[in-house]
C-alpha positions in Angstrom: 140.5 85.7 107.0 137.7 88.0 106.0 137.7 91.7 106.4 134.3 91.4 108.0 136.0 89.3 110.8 137.9 92.4 112.0 134.8 94.0 113.7 134.0 90.7 115.5 137.6 90.5 116.8 137.3 94.1 118.1 134.3 93.1 120.2 136.1 90.3 122.1 136.8 91.4 125.7 138.5 88.3 126.9 142.0 86.8 126.1 142.6 86.0 122.5 145.3 84.2 120.4 146.9 85.1 117.1 148.2 81.9 115.5 150.6 82.7 112.6 152.6 80.5 110.3 156.2 81.8 110.6 158.1 79.1 108.5 157.3 76.4 106.0 159.2 73.7 104.0 158.0 71.4 101.3 154.3 70.8 100.5 152.0 72.6 102.9 148.3 73.6 103.0 149.0 77.3 103.6 151.9 79.6 103.0 154.1 81.7 105.4 152.5 84.7 107.2 149.0 83.3 107.0 147.2 83.7 110.3 144.0 82.9 112.2 142.6 84.2 115.5 141.2 82.0 118.3 139.2 83.0 121.4 137.5 80.7 123.9 134.3 80.7 121.8 135.3 81.6 118.2 137.8 81.1 115.5 138.5 83.5 112.6 140.3 82.5 109.5 142.2 79.3 108.8 145.8 78.1 108.6 145.1 74.9 106.7 142.4 72.9 108.3 142.6 69.2 109.2 144.4 67.6 112.1 147.2 70.2 111.9 144.8 73.1 112.5 142.9 71.1 115.2 146.1 70.7 117.1 147.0 74.4 116.8 143.6 75.4 118.0 143.9 72.9 120.9 147.3 74.5 122.0 145.8 77.9 121.6 142.9 77.1 124.0 145.5 75.7 126.5 147.5 78.9 126.3 144.4 81.0 126.9 144.1 79.3 130.3 147.7 79.9 131.4 147.8 83.2 133.3 151.4 84.3 132.9 152.3 82.8 129.6 151.8 85.0 126.4 153.4 83.1 123.6 154.5 79.7 122.3 155.9 78.1 119.2 155.1 74.7 117.7 156.5 72.7 114.8 154.6 70.2 112.8 155.6 67.6 110.2 152.6 67.0 108.0 152.9 63.3 107.7 151.1 60.1 108.9 151.2 61.2 112.6 148.8 64.0 111.7 146.8 62.0 109.3 147.9 64.3 106.5 149.9 63.5 103.4 151.3 66.9 102.4 154.8 65.8 103.6 155.9 69.3 104.5 156.8 71.2 107.6 155.1 74.1 109.3 156.2 76.3 112.2 153.5 78.2 114.0 153.8 81.0 116.6 151.0 81.7 119.1 150.7 85.1 120.7 148.2 85.9 123.4 146.5 89.3 124.0 144.2 90.5 126.7 141.4 91.3 124.3 140.7 91.8 120.6 141.5 95.6 120.6 145.0 94.9 122.1 145.6 92.4 119.3 144.6 94.8 116.6 146.7 97.6 118.2 149.8 95.3 117.8 148.9 93.7 114.5 147.0 95.6 111.8 145.2 92.6 110.5 143.0 94.7 108.2 146.0 96.1 106.3 147.7 92.7 106.3 144.6 91.3 104.5 144.5 94.2 102.1 148.2 93.9 101.3 147.8 90.2 100.6 144.8 90.7 98.3 144.8 91.8 94.7 142.8 94.6 93.3 139.5 93.9 91.5 137.8 96.7 89.7 134.1 96.3 88.9 132.6 98.8 86.5 128.9 99.1 87.0 126.9 99.0 90.3 123.7 97.1 89.1 122.2 93.9 90.3 125.1 91.6 89.2 127.6 93.9 90.9 125.6 93.8 94.1 125.4 90.0 94.0 129.1 89.8 93.2 130.4 92.1 96.0 128.3 90.3 98.6 130.1 87.0 97.8 133.7 88.2 97.5 134.7 88.6 101.1 137.5 86.2 102.0 138.6 85.2 98.5 141.6 87.5 98.1 140.4 90.7 96.4 140.3 94.4 97.3 137.0 95.4 95.7 136.4 98.7 93.9 133.0 99.4 92.4 132.9 102.2 89.9 129.8 103.9 88.5 128.7 107.4 87.4 125.4 107.0 89.2 125.6 107.9 92.9 122.2 106.4 93.6 123.3 103.0 92.4 126.6 103.0 94.3 124.6 103.6 97.5 122.8 100.3 96.9 126.0 98.3 97.1 125.5 96.5 100.4 129.0 95.1 101.0 130.5 97.5 103.5 134.2 96.8 102.5 133.7 97.6 98.8 135.4 100.9 97.8 132.7 102.8 96.0 134.0 105.2 93.4 131.8 107.8 91.8 133.4 108.5 88.5 132.3 110.2 85.3 135.7 109.3 83.6 136.5 105.7 84.5 139.6 105.7 82.2 141.5 107.7 84.9 140.9 104.8 87.4 142.1 102.3 84.8 145.2 104.3 84.0 146.1 104.6 87.7 145.3 101.0 88.7 148.3 98.8 89.7 149.7 96.3 87.2 148.2 92.7 87.5 144.8 94.0 88.5 141.5 92.3 87.7 138.8 94.1 85.7 135.1 93.2 85.3 132.9 95.3 83.0 129.1 95.2 83.5 127.7 98.7 83.2 124.3 99.8 82.1 125.5 101.1 78.7 127.1 99.4 75.7 128.8 102.7 74.8 130.3 103.0 78.3 131.3 99.3 78.2 133.1 99.8 74.9 135.0 102.9 76.2 136.1 101.1 79.3 137.1 98.0 77.4 139.2 100.1 75.1 141.0 101.8 78.0 141.7 98.4 79.7 143.2 97.1 76.5 145.3 100.2 76.1 146.7 99.6 79.6 147.5 96.0 78.6 148.9 95.1 82.0 146.3 93.1 83.9 145.7 89.6 85.2 142.1 89.3 84.1 139.6 91.3 82.0 136.0 90.1 81.7 133.0 91.7 79.9 129.4 90.7 80.7 127.4 89.9 77.6 126.3 87.4 75.0 128.2 85.8 72.1 126.5 88.5 69.8 127.9 91.3 72.0 131.3 89.6 72.0 131.3 89.5 68.1 130.3 93.1 67.8 132.8 94.3 70.4 135.6 92.4 68.9 134.9 93.9 65.4 134.7 97.4 66.8 137.9 96.9 68.8 139.7 95.6 65.7 138.4 98.5 63.6 139.8 100.8 66.4 143.3 99.5 65.8 143.6 96.8 68.5 145.6 93.7 67.5 143.8 90.4 67.7 146.1 88.9 70.2 145.3 91.8 72.6 141.6 91.6 72.0 141.8 87.8 72.8 142.6 88.8 76.4 139.0 90.1 76.8 136.7 87.3 78.1 133.1 87.6 77.0 130.8 86.1 78.1 132.3 86.2 81.5 132.3 83.3 84.0 132.6 79.5 83.9 131.2 77.9 80.7 129.7 75.0 82.6 127.6 77.3 84.9 124.4 78.4 83.1 121.8 80.9 84.4 120.7 84.5 84.1 120.0 85.2 87.7 122.4 87.8 89.3 123.5 85.4 92.0 124.2 82.6 89.5 126.2 85.0 87.3 128.1 86.2 90.3 129.1 82.7 91.4 130.2 81.9 87.9 132.3 85.0 87.7 133.9 84.4 91.1 134.7 80.8 90.1 136.5 82.1 87.0 138.4 84.7 88.9 139.6 82.1 91.3 140.5 79.8 88.5 142.6 82.5 86.8 144.2 83.5 90.1 145.2 79.8 90.8 146.7 79.4 87.4 148.8 82.5 87.8 150.1 81.3 91.3 151.0 77.9 89.9 152.8 79.4 86.9 154.8 81.6 89.3 155.6 78.6 91.5 156.9 76.6 88.4 159.1 79.6 87.4 160.5 79.9 90.9 161.4 76.2 90.9 163.2 76.6 87.5 165.2 79.5 88.9 166.2 77.5 92.0 167.1 74.4 89.9 
């Protein structure tokens, strides 16, 4: 679900359903605690799509019409009967509320989304940053845009971006949680280098990308090495940033390429954690 969905849910004055996955086994399209919201006219979020989600939506619409019934629970085997080949099992709970505000009073969906997301720090509030933030809603990141120029921060259109006016961005880096994601695309090579140095000093992140050309990469790597950073640490810096197969200099194209790379890294980390968990259980 997107953070931008919350305002739309608030506006719903009729009965509304929260559908939440409360248990899973085996291979499933979405994990436990994922939720979606269904009203008579709208759906927000997804719990996996396909025939499974179609049936959950159908049961939700039935529940909306039953006056004195406020919850129900359903179990689904994701096999041939649903036209799905996952082979797993999902248990879903439906909870009905009189309206969107009542739902949000009981379940703080905004904080649930924020707690499930990971932190993404974008240094620089220029054209690429604006294009990037406008496309990030719903892909699993809490967005922080950092710049020393107030007038540029005001131009960031995405309302759920945390805009941080900072003359000393190293303080933000030092206080960021472990396993954060960092993107550096400021207006100044000097500022870029200072930020890069501080990120490498922290050395506890999931991703660190620097916008720039191969020439910039070579120059920055040399300067970082001359500053005492080990090569294996410098190798954690990705420059140019984005997917190699996506080419283009337009801000929107660069933004899509960066998001694709962020999601690729995020997926690789999740799969690695899943493999490690299986080894522990074995």
